[in-house]
């Protein structure tokens, strides 16, 4: 196992920061590494705490009486300089249960009411997003959405279009559009599973 010698905070931003890590690999090679993190300081980094509390929540929700549509957002991302299809998602607030965060984020991004499903904890525990560059982890919450789409609660910094996609539209999106990988895998389930949440059954 490699050994971390020193970690230095390089930036001071509200939502994400860059940290420099000095380490030695298992092969006794010096390593200079950069980690992006939601942590506000060095002691809060997962490499220091050893904990895996979710930084964010991703919401896989089905919409409609026939339960034949999935709720997506088409969002402009500065990292790409373009739009990308994603599930509604957001950061979990301090002292907030991530299920509560999912209900809040769904409303803020889409205006829809979200009812989470109770599932095996193995399917919703926080998993790491892009471990080669960040220690960020996100929990996934599954459930059903209802109501009318609204942009009233969206933040001024967000550029989001809400999409209620049926299976034909999902096929097109996967083939033709930019899609976040975590969203893409679930959309493949949506396409192939007669019951969208069948894979959650024990």
PDB file of N, CA, C and O in Angstrom, residues 22-88:
ATOM      1  N   UNK A  22       1.443  14.654  -1.432  1.00  0.00           N
ATOM      2  CA  UNK A  22       2.790  14.080  -1.562  1.00  0.00           C
ATOM      3  C   UNK A  22       2.757  12.689  -0.964  1.00  0.00           C
ATOM      4  O   UNK A  22       2.327  12.504   0.181  1.00  0.00           O
ATOM      5  N   UNK A  23       3.226  11.705  -1.734  1.00  0.00           N
ATOM      6  CA  UNK A  23       3.137  10.323  -1.273  1.00  0.00           C
ATOM      7  C   UNK A  23       4.284   9.497  -1.833  1.00  0.00           C
ATOM      8  O   UNK A  23       5.073   9.958  -2.665  1.00  0.00           O
ATOM      9  N   UNK A  24       4.347   8.262  -1.361  1.00  0.00           N
ATOM     10  CA  UNK A  24       5.265   7.267  -1.894  1.00  0.00           C
ATOM     11  C   UNK A  24       4.449   6.038  -2.274  1.00  0.00           C
ATOM     12  O   UNK A  24       3.622   5.571  -1.476  1.00  0.00           O
ATOM     13  N   UNK A  25       4.650   5.521  -3.479  1.00  0.00           N
ATOM     14  CA  UNK A  25       3.879   4.367  -3.932  1.00  0.00           C
ATOM     15  C   UNK A  25       4.389   3.091  -3.268  1.00  0.00           C
ATOM     16  O   UNK A  25       5.436   3.076  -2.622  1.00  0.00           O
ATOM     17  N   UNK A  26       3.663   2.000  -3.472  1.00  0.00           N
ATOM     18  CA  UNK A  26       4.052   0.698  -2.941  1.00  0.00           C
ATOM     19  C   UNK A  26       5.396   0.244  -3.508  1.00  0.00           C
ATOM     20  O   UNK A  26       6.089  -0.581  -2.916  1.00  0.00           O
ATOM     21  N   UNK A  27       5.785   0.830  -4.656  1.00  0.00           N
ATOM     22  CA  UNK A  27       7.063   0.502  -5.291  1.00  0.00           C
ATOM     23  C   UNK A  27       8.166   1.485  -4.899  1.00  0.00           C
ATOM     24  O   UNK A  27       9.212   1.544  -5.546  1.00  0.00           O
ATOM     25  N   UNK A  28       7.900   2.274  -3.849  1.00  0.00           N
ATOM     26  CA  UNK A  28       8.863   3.238  -3.313  1.00  0.00           C
ATOM     27  C   UNK A  28       9.186   4.350  -4.311  1.00  0.00           C
ATOM     28  O   UNK A  28      10.301   4.866  -4.350  1.00  0.00           O
ATOM     29  N   UNK A  29       8.180   4.719  -5.107  1.00  0.00           N
ATOM     30  CA  UNK A  29       8.306   5.817  -6.058  1.00  0.00           C
ATOM     31  C   UNK A  29       7.605   7.047  -5.499  1.00  0.00           C
ATOM     32  O   UNK A  29       6.495   6.943  -4.968  1.00  0.00           O
ATOM     33  N   UNK A  30       8.263   8.215  -5.605  1.00  0.00           N
ATOM     34  CA  UNK A  30       7.633   9.446  -5.138  1.00  0.00           C
ATOM     35  C   UNK A  30       6.433   9.779  -6.025  1.00  0.00           C
ATOM     36  O   UNK A  30       6.501   9.683  -7.252  1.00  0.00           O
ATOM     37  N   UNK A  31       5.342  10.205  -5.391  1.00  0.00           N
ATOM     38  CA  UNK A  31       4.105  10.518  -6.097  1.00  0.00           C
ATOM     39  C   UNK A  31       3.671  11.928  -5.736  1.00  0.00           C
ATOM     40  O   UNK A  31       3.612  12.291  -4.556  1.00  0.00           O
ATOM     41  N   UNK A  32       3.378  12.732  -6.769  1.00  0.00           N
ATOM     42  CA  UNK A  32       2.792  14.057  -6.595  1.00  0.00           C
ATOM     43  C   UNK A  32       1.419  14.017  -7.262  1.00  0.00           C
ATOM     44  O   UNK A  32       1.324  13.843  -8.473  1.00  0.00           O
ATOM     45  N   UNK A  33       0.357  14.158  -6.453  1.00  0.00           N
ATOM     46  CA  UNK A  33      -0.991  13.904  -6.948  1.00  0.00           C
ATOM     47  C   UNK A  33      -1.920  15.051  -6.565  1.00  0.00           C
ATOM     48  O   UNK A  33      -1.710  15.715  -5.547  1.00  0.00           O
ATOM     49  N   UNK A  34      -2.925  15.282  -7.393  1.00  0.00           N
ATOM     50  CA  UNK A  34      -3.928  16.302  -7.098  1.00  0.00           C
ATOM     51  C   UNK A  34      -5.294  15.652  -6.944  1.00  0.00           C
ATOM     52  O   UNK A  34      -5.669  14.777  -7.725  1.00  0.00           O
ATOM     53  N   UNK A  35      -6.022  16.085  -5.921  1.00  0.00           N
ATOM     54  CA  UNK A  35      -7.342  15.545  -5.621  1.00  0.00           C
ATOM     55  C   UNK A  35      -8.343  16.690  -5.535  1.00  0.00           C
ATOM     56  O   UNK A  35      -8.142  17.642  -4.777  1.00  0.00           O
ATOM     57  N   UNK A  36      -9.428  16.602  -6.319  1.00  0.00           N
ATOM     58  CA  UNK A  36     -10.542  17.532  -6.171  1.00  0.00           C
ATOM     59  C   UNK A  36     -11.493  16.961  -5.129  1.00  0.00           C
ATOM     60  O   UNK A  36     -11.735  15.758  -5.101  1.00  0.00           O
ATOM     61  N   UNK A  37     -11.999  17.816  -4.258  1.00  0.00           N
ATOM     62  CA  UNK A  37     -12.831  17.324  -3.167  1.00  0.00           C
ATOM     63  C   UNK A  37     -13.885  18.345  -2.773  1.00  0.00           C
ATOM     64  O   UNK A  37     -13.682  19.554  -2.904  1.00  0.00           O
ATOM     65  N   UNK A  38     -15.011  17.836  -2.252  1.00  0.00           N
ATOM     66  CA  UNK A  38     -16.043  18.693  -1.678  1.00  0.00           C
ATOM     67  C   UNK A  38     -15.648  19.130  -0.261  1.00  0.00           C
ATOM     68  O   UNK A  38     -16.295  20.011   0.315  1.00  0.00           O
ATOM     69  N   UNK A  39     -14.611  18.526   0.299  1.00  0.00           N
ATOM     70  CA  UNK A  39     -14.178  18.849   1.659  1.00  0.00           C
ATOM     71  C   UNK A  39     -13.709  20.296   1.747  1.00  0.00           C
ATOM     72  O   UNK A  39     -13.065  20.813   0.827  1.00  0.00           O
ATOM     73  N   UNK A  40     -13.993  20.927   2.878  1.00  0.00           N
ATOM     74  CA  UNK A  40     -13.604  22.326   3.075  1.00  0.00           C
ATOM     75  C   UNK A  40     -12.194  22.490   3.625  1.00  0.00           C
ATOM     76  O   UNK A  40     -11.627  23.576   3.561  1.00  0.00           O
ATOM     77  N   UNK A  41     -11.634  21.392   4.183  1.00  0.00           N
ATOM     78  CA  UNK A  41     -10.290  21.481   4.739  1.00  0.00           C
ATOM     79  C   UNK A  41      -9.646  20.094   4.727  1.00  0.00           C
ATOM     80  O   UNK A  41     -10.315  19.077   4.493  1.00  0.00           O
ATOM     81  N   UNK A  42      -8.349  20.054   4.986  1.00  0.00           N
ATOM     82  CA  UNK A  42      -7.596  18.798   4.922  1.00  0.00           C
ATOM     83  C   UNK A  42      -8.140  17.746   5.885  1.00  0.00           C
ATOM     84  O   UNK A  42      -8.318  16.585   5.502  1.00  0.00           O
ATOM     85  N   UNK A  43      -8.442  18.087   7.161  1.00  0.00           N
ATOM     86  CA  UNK A  43      -8.940  17.044   8.074  1.00  0.00           C
ATOM     87  C   UNK A  43     -10.255  16.404   7.628  1.00  0.00           C
ATOM     88  O   UNK A  43     -10.570  15.291   8.058  1.00  0.00           O
ATOM     89  N   UNK A  44     -11.013  17.083   6.765  1.00  0.00           N
ATOM     90  CA  UNK A  44     -12.311  16.558   6.322  1.00  0.00           C
ATOM     91  C   UNK A  44     -12.207  15.655   5.097  1.00  0.00           C
ATOM     92  O   UNK A  44     -13.205  15.043   4.700  1.00  0.00           O
ATOM     93  N   UNK A  45     -11.032  15.576   4.485  1.00  0.00           N
ATOM     94  CA  UNK A  45     -10.861  14.717   3.313  1.00  0.00           C
ATOM     95  C   UNK A  45     -11.102  13.251   3.677  1.00  0.00           C
ATOM     96  O   UNK A  45     -10.748  12.805   4.766  1.00  0.00           O
ATOM     97  N   UNK A  46     -11.651  12.501   2.765  1.00  0.00           N
ATOM     98  CA  UNK A  46     -11.903  11.085   3.026  1.00  0.00           C
ATOM     99  C   UNK A  46     -10.599  10.317   3.258  1.00  0.00           C
ATOM    100  O   UNK A  46     -10.571   9.333   3.994  1.00  0.00           O
ATOM    101  N   UNK A  47      -9.508  10.760   2.652  1.00  0.00           N
ATOM    102  CA  UNK A  47      -8.227  10.083   2.872  1.00  0.00           C
ATOM    103  C   UNK A  47      -7.729  10.295   4.294  1.00  0.00           C
ATOM    104  O   UNK A  47      -6.845   9.572   4.771  1.00  0.00           O
ATOM    105  N   UNK A  48      -8.302  11.283   4.984  1.00  0.00           N
ATOM    106  CA  UNK A  48      -7.954  11.524   6.391  1.00  0.00           C
ATOM    107  C   UNK A  48      -8.957  10.872   7.349  1.00  0.00           C
ATOM    108  O   UNK A  48      -8.569  10.300   8.367  1.00  0.00           O
ATOM    109  N   UNK A  49     -10.234  10.959   7.022  1.00  0.00           N
ATOM    110  CA  UNK A  49     -11.263  10.466   7.941  1.00  0.00           C
ATOM    111  C   UNK A  49     -11.498   8.963   7.800  1.00  0.00           C
ATOM    112  O   UNK A  49     -11.933   8.310   8.759  1.00  0.00           O
ATOM    113  N   UNK A  50     -11.274   8.438   6.600  1.00  0.00           N
ATOM    114  CA  UNK A  50     -11.589   7.038   6.340  1.00  0.00           C
ATOM    115  C   UNK A  50     -13.079   6.779   6.223  1.00  0.00           C
ATOM    116  O   UNK A  50     -13.511   5.637   6.038  1.00  0.00           O
ATOM    117  N   UNK A  51     -13.891   7.826   6.303  1.00  0.00           N
ATOM    118  CA  UNK A  51     -15.339   7.694   6.221  1.00  0.00           C
ATOM    119  C   UNK A  51     -15.814   7.876   4.772  1.00  0.00           C
ATOM    120  O   UNK A  51     -15.098   8.446   3.954  1.00  0.00           O
ATOM    121  N   UNK A  52     -16.994   7.404   4.486  1.00  0.00           N
ATOM    122  CA  UNK A  52     -17.577   7.584   3.160  1.00  0.00           C
ATOM    123  C   UNK A  52     -18.995   8.125   3.288  1.00  0.00           C
ATOM    124  O   UNK A  52     -19.974   7.475   2.918  1.00  0.00           O
ATOM    125  N   UNK A  53     -19.103   9.315   3.843  1.00  0.00           N
ATOM    126  CA  UNK A  53     -20.394   9.996   3.886  1.00  0.00           C
ATOM    127  C   UNK A  53     -20.682  10.582   2.510  1.00  0.00           C
ATOM    128  O   UNK A  53     -19.782  11.137   1.870  1.00  0.00           O
ATOM    129  N   UNK A  54     -21.924  10.484   2.024  1.00  0.00           N
ATOM    130  CA  UNK A  54     -22.207  10.959   0.671  1.00  0.00           C
ATOM    131  C   UNK A  54     -22.091  12.479   0.552  1.00  0.00           C
ATOM    132  O   UNK A  54     -22.653  13.214   1.362  1.00  0.00           O
ATOM    133  N   UNK A  55     -21.357  12.914  -0.439  1.00  0.00           N
ATOM    134  CA  UNK A  55     -21.292  14.351  -0.744  1.00  0.00           C
ATOM    135  C   UNK A  55     -22.555  14.801  -1.459  1.00  0.00           C
ATOM    136  O   UNK A  55     -23.008  15.923  -1.300  1.00  0.00           O
ATOM    137  N   UNK A  56     -23.083  13.897  -2.287  1.00  0.00           N
ATOM    138  CA  UNK A  56     -24.241  14.245  -3.081  1.00  0.00           C
ATOM    139  C   UNK A  56     -25.209  13.099  -3.203  1.00  0.00           C
ATOM    140  O   UNK A  56     -24.987  12.000  -2.693  1.00  0.00           O
ATOM    141  N   UNK A  57     -26.308  13.378  -3.896  1.00  0.00           N
ATOM    142  CA  UNK A  57     -27.346  12.382  -4.126  1.00  0.00           C
ATOM    143  C   UNK A  57     -27.762  12.433  -5.597  1.00  0.00           C
ATOM    144  O   UNK A  57     -27.831  13.510  -6.194  1.00  0.00           O
ATOM    145  N   UNK A  58     -27.982  11.259  -6.166  1.00  0.00           N
ATOM    146  CA  UNK A  58     -28.449  11.117  -7.540  1.00  0.00           C
ATOM    147  C   UNK A  58     -29.836  10.496  -7.494  1.00  0.00           C
ATOM    148  O   UNK A  58     -30.060   9.538  -6.741  1.00  0.00           O
ATOM    149  N   UNK A  59     -30.770  11.012  -8.284  1.00  0.00           N
ATOM    150  CA  UNK A  59     -32.170  10.606  -8.168  1.00  0.00           C
ATOM    151  C   UNK A  59     -32.632   9.918  -9.452  1.00  0.00           C
ATOM    152  O   UNK A  59     -32.740  10.541 -10.513  1.00  0.00           O
ATOM    153  N   UNK A  60     -32.885   8.623  -9.344  1.00  0.00           N
ATOM    154  CA  UNK A  60     -33.436   7.843 -10.458  1.00  0.00           C
ATOM    155  C   UNK A  60     -34.929   7.703 -10.193  1.00  0.00           C
ATOM    156  O   UNK A  60     -35.347   6.954  -9.312  1.00  0.00           O
ATOM    157  N   UNK A  61     -35.740   8.441 -10.963  1.00  0.00           N
ATOM    158  CA  UNK A  61     -37.174   8.463 -10.688  1.00  0.00           C
ATOM    159  C   UNK A  61     -37.985   8.195 -11.948  1.00  0.00           C
ATOM    160  O   UNK A  61     -37.619   8.602 -13.053  1.00  0.00           O
ATOM    161  N   UNK A  62     -39.105   7.512 -11.738  1.00  0.00           N
ATOM    162  CA  UNK A  62     -40.032   7.170 -12.807  1.00  0.00           C
ATOM    163  C   UNK A  62     -41.248   8.083 -12.695  1.00  0.00           C
ATOM    164  O   UNK A  62     -41.703   8.403 -11.584  1.00  0.00           O
ATOM    165  N   UNK A  63     -41.799   8.463 -13.843  1.00  0.00           N
ATOM    166  CA  UNK A  63     -42.894   9.441 -13.885  1.00  0.00           C
ATOM    167  C   UNK A  63     -44.042   8.912 -14.733  1.00  0.00           C
ATOM    168  O   UNK A  63     -43.830   8.197 -15.722  1.00  0.00           O
ATOM    169  N   UNK A  64     -45.258   9.295 -14.362  1.00  0.00           N
ATOM    170  CA  UNK A  64     -46.439   9.004 -15.175  1.00  0.00           C
ATOM    171  C   UNK A  64     -47.279   7.869 -14.631  1.00  0.00           C
ATOM    172  O   UNK A  64     -46.775   6.977 -13.939  1.00  0.00           O
ATOM    173  N   UNK A  65     -48.572   7.898 -14.934  1.00  0.00           N
ATOM    174  CA  UNK A  65     -49.491   6.864 -14.469  1.00  0.00           C
ATOM    175  C   UNK A  65     -49.073   5.477 -14.952  1.00  0.00           C
ATOM    176  O   UNK A  65     -49.221   4.483 -14.250  1.00  0.00           O
ATOM    177  N   UNK A  66     -48.557   5.405 -16.168  1.00  0.00           N
ATOM    178  CA  UNK A  66     -48.113   4.130 -16.718  1.00  0.00           C
ATOM    179  C   UNK A  66     -46.685   3.782 -16.296  1.00  0.00           C
ATOM    180  O   UNK A  66     -46.171   2.725 -16.658  1.00  0.00           O
ATOM    181  N   UNK A  67     -46.065   4.693 -15.556  1.00  0.00           N
ATOM    182  CA  UNK A  67     -44.677   4.514 -15.120  1.00  0.00           C
ATOM    183  C   UNK A  67     -43.768   4.172 -16.301  1.00  0.00           C
ATOM    184  O   UNK A  67     -42.952   3.252 -16.246  1.00  0.00           O
ATOM    185  N   UNK A  68     -43.934   4.957 -17.351  1.00  0.00           N
ATOM    186  CA  UNK A  68     -43.219   4.686 -18.603  1.00  0.00           C
ATOM    187  C   UNK A  68     -42.265   5.799 -19.009  1.00  0.00           C
ATOM    188  O   UNK A  68     -41.739   5.810 -20.110  1.00  0.00           O
ATOM    189  N   UNK A  69     -42.017   6.731 -18.080  1.00  0.00           N
ATOM    190  CA  UNK A  69     -41.084   7.831 -18.363  1.00  0.00           C
ATOM    191  C   UNK A  69     -40.089   7.954 -17.216  1.00  0.00           C
ATOM    192  O   UNK A  69     -40.407   7.654 -16.061  1.00  0.00           O
ATOM    193  N   UNK A  70     -38.900   8.411 -17.543  1.00  0.00           N
ATOM    194  CA  UNK A  70     -37.872   8.645 -16.541  1.00  0.00           C
ATOM    195  C   UNK A  70     -37.574  10.142 -16.508  1.00  0.00           C
ATOM    196  O   UNK A  70     -37.615  10.820 -17.543  1.00  0.00           O
ATOM    197  N   UNK A  71     -37.303  10.668 -15.311  1.00  0.00           N
ATOM    198  CA  UNK A  71     -37.029  12.095 -15.152  1.00  0.00           C
ATOM    199  C   UNK A  71     -35.538  12.351 -15.361  1.00  0.00           C
ATOM    200  O   UNK A  71     -34.692  11.818 -14.641  1.00  0.00           O
ATOM    201  N   UNK A  72     -35.244  13.192 -16.351  1.00  0.00           N
ATOM    202  CA  UNK A  72     -33.866  13.581 -16.654  1.00  0.00           C
ATOM    203  C   UNK A  72     -33.765  15.099 -16.623  1.00  0.00           C
ATOM    204  O   UNK A  72     -34.768  15.810 -16.734  1.00  0.00           O
ATOM    205  N   UNK A  73     -32.551  15.580 -16.490  1.00  0.00           N
ATOM    206  CA  UNK A  73     -32.282  17.001 -16.709  1.00  0.00           C
ATOM    207  C   UNK A  73     -31.225  17.127 -17.799  1.00  0.00           C
ATOM    208  O   UNK A  73     -30.288  16.336 -17.859  1.00  0.00           O
ATOM    209  N   UNK A  74     -31.443  18.084 -18.656  1.00  0.00           N
ATOM    210  CA  UNK A  74     -30.441  18.451 -19.676  1.00  0.00           C
ATOM    211  C   UNK A  74     -29.821  19.743 -19.170  1.00  0.00           C
ATOM    212  O   UNK A  74     -30.458  20.782 -19.146  1.00  0.00           O
ATOM    213  N   UNK A  75     -28.568  19.635 -18.714  1.00  0.00           N
ATOM    214  CA  UNK A  75     -27.951  20.729 -17.970  1.00  0.00           C
ATOM    215  C   UNK A  75     -26.677  21.216 -18.641  1.00  0.00           C
ATOM    216  O   UNK A  75     -25.866  20.416 -19.118  1.00  0.00           O
ATOM    217  N   UNK A  76     -26.504  22.538 -18.644  1.00  0.00           N
ATOM    218  CA  UNK A  76     -25.254  23.111 -19.149  1.00  0.00           C
ATOM    219  C   UNK A  76     -24.179  22.959 -18.081  1.00  0.00           C
ATOM    220  O   UNK A  76     -24.390  23.311 -16.921  1.00  0.00           O
ATOM    221  N   UNK A  77     -23.036  22.409 -18.500  1.00  0.00           N
ATOM    222  CA  UNK A  77     -21.917  22.201 -17.581  1.00  0.00           C
ATOM    223  C   UNK A  77     -20.691  22.944 -18.092  1.00  0.00           C
ATOM    224  O   UNK A  77     -20.259  22.758 -19.233  1.00  0.00           O
ATOM    225  N   UNK A  78     -20.100  23.770 -17.225  1.00  0.00           N
ATOM    226  CA  UNK A  78     -18.918  24.541 -17.610  1.00  0.00           C
ATOM    227  C   UNK A  78     -17.724  23.637 -17.898  1.00  0.00           C
ATOM    228  O   UNK A  78     -16.835  24.016 -18.665  1.00  0.00           O
ATOM    229  N   UNK A  79     -17.673  22.457 -17.282  1.00  0.00           N
ATOM    230  CA  UNK A  79     -16.570  21.532 -17.545  1.00  0.00           C
ATOM    231  C   UNK A  79     -16.540  21.097 -19.003  1.00  0.00           C
ATOM    232  O   UNK A  79     -15.477  20.767 -19.529  1.00  0.00           O
ATOM    233  N   UNK A  80     -17.700  21.090 -19.660  1.00  0.00           N
ATOM    234  CA  UNK A  80     -17.796  20.662 -21.052  1.00  0.00           C
ATOM    235  C   UNK A  80     -18.019  21.827 -22.015  1.00  0.00           C
ATOM    236  O   UNK A  80     -17.800  21.688 -23.216  1.00  0.00           O
ATOM    237  N   UNK A  81     -18.510  22.938 -21.482  1.00  0.00           N
ATOM    238  CA  UNK A  81     -18.901  24.035 -22.359  1.00  0.00           C
ATOM    239  C   UNK A  81     -20.087  23.637 -23.217  1.00  0.00           C
ATOM    240  O   UNK A  81     -20.267  24.134 -24.329  1.00  0.00           O
ATOM    241  N   UNK A  82     -20.925  22.732 -22.686  1.00  0.00           N
ATOM    242  CA  UNK A  82     -22.032  22.188 -23.467  1.00  0.00           C
ATOM    243  C   UNK A  82     -23.056  21.570 -22.519  1.00  0.00           C
ATOM    244  O   UNK A  82     -22.851  21.518 -21.309  1.00  0.00           O
ATOM    245  N   UNK A  83     -24.135  21.085 -23.098  1.00  0.00           N
ATOM    246  CA  UNK A  83     -25.190  20.429 -22.322  1.00  0.00           C
ATOM    247  C   UNK A  83     -24.917  18.932 -22.212  1.00  0.00           C
ATOM    248  O   UNK A  83     -24.320  18.323 -23.096  1.00  0.00           O
ATOM    249  N   UNK A  84     -25.412  18.334 -21.126  1.00  0.00           N
ATOM    250  CA  UNK A  84     -25.289  16.900 -20.911  1.00  0.00           C
ATOM    251  C   UNK A  84     -26.551  16.417 -20.198  1.00  0.00           C
ATOM    252  O   UNK A  84     -27.145  17.151 -19.394  1.00  0.00           O
ATOM    253  N   UNK A  85     -26.965  15.205 -20.526  1.00  0.00           N
ATOM    254  CA  UNK A  85     -28.121  14.602 -19.867  1.00  0.00           C
ATOM    255  C   UNK A  85     -27.673  13.914 -18.579  1.00  0.00           C
ATOM    256  O   UNK A  85     -26.693  13.169 -18.574  1.00  0.00           O
ATOM    257  N   UNK A  86     -28.421  14.173 -17.515  1.00  0.00           N
ATOM    258  CA  UNK A  86     -28.114  13.616 -16.202  1.00  0.00           C
ATOM    259  C   UNK A  86     -29.421  13.300 -15.482  1.00  0.00           C
ATOM    260  O   UNK A  86     -30.500  13.737 -15.904  1.00  0.00           O
ATOM    261  N   UNK A  87     -29.328  12.592 -14.363  1.00  0.00           N
ATOM    262  CA  UNK A  87     -30.442  12.518 -13.438  1.00  0.00           C
ATOM    263  C   UNK A  87     -30.433  13.785 -12.586  1.00  0.00           C
ATOM    264  O   UNK A  87     -29.369  14.385 -12.372  1.00  0.00           O
ATOM    265  N   UNK A  88     -31.585  14.199 -12.072  1.00  0.00           N
ATOM    266  CA  UNK A  88     -31.568  15.258 -11.068  1.00  0.00           C
ATOM    267  C   UNK A  88     -30.616  14.844  -9.939  1.00  0.00           C
ATOM    268  O   UNK A  88     -30.570  13.669  -9.558  1.00  0.00           O
TER     269      UNK A  88
END
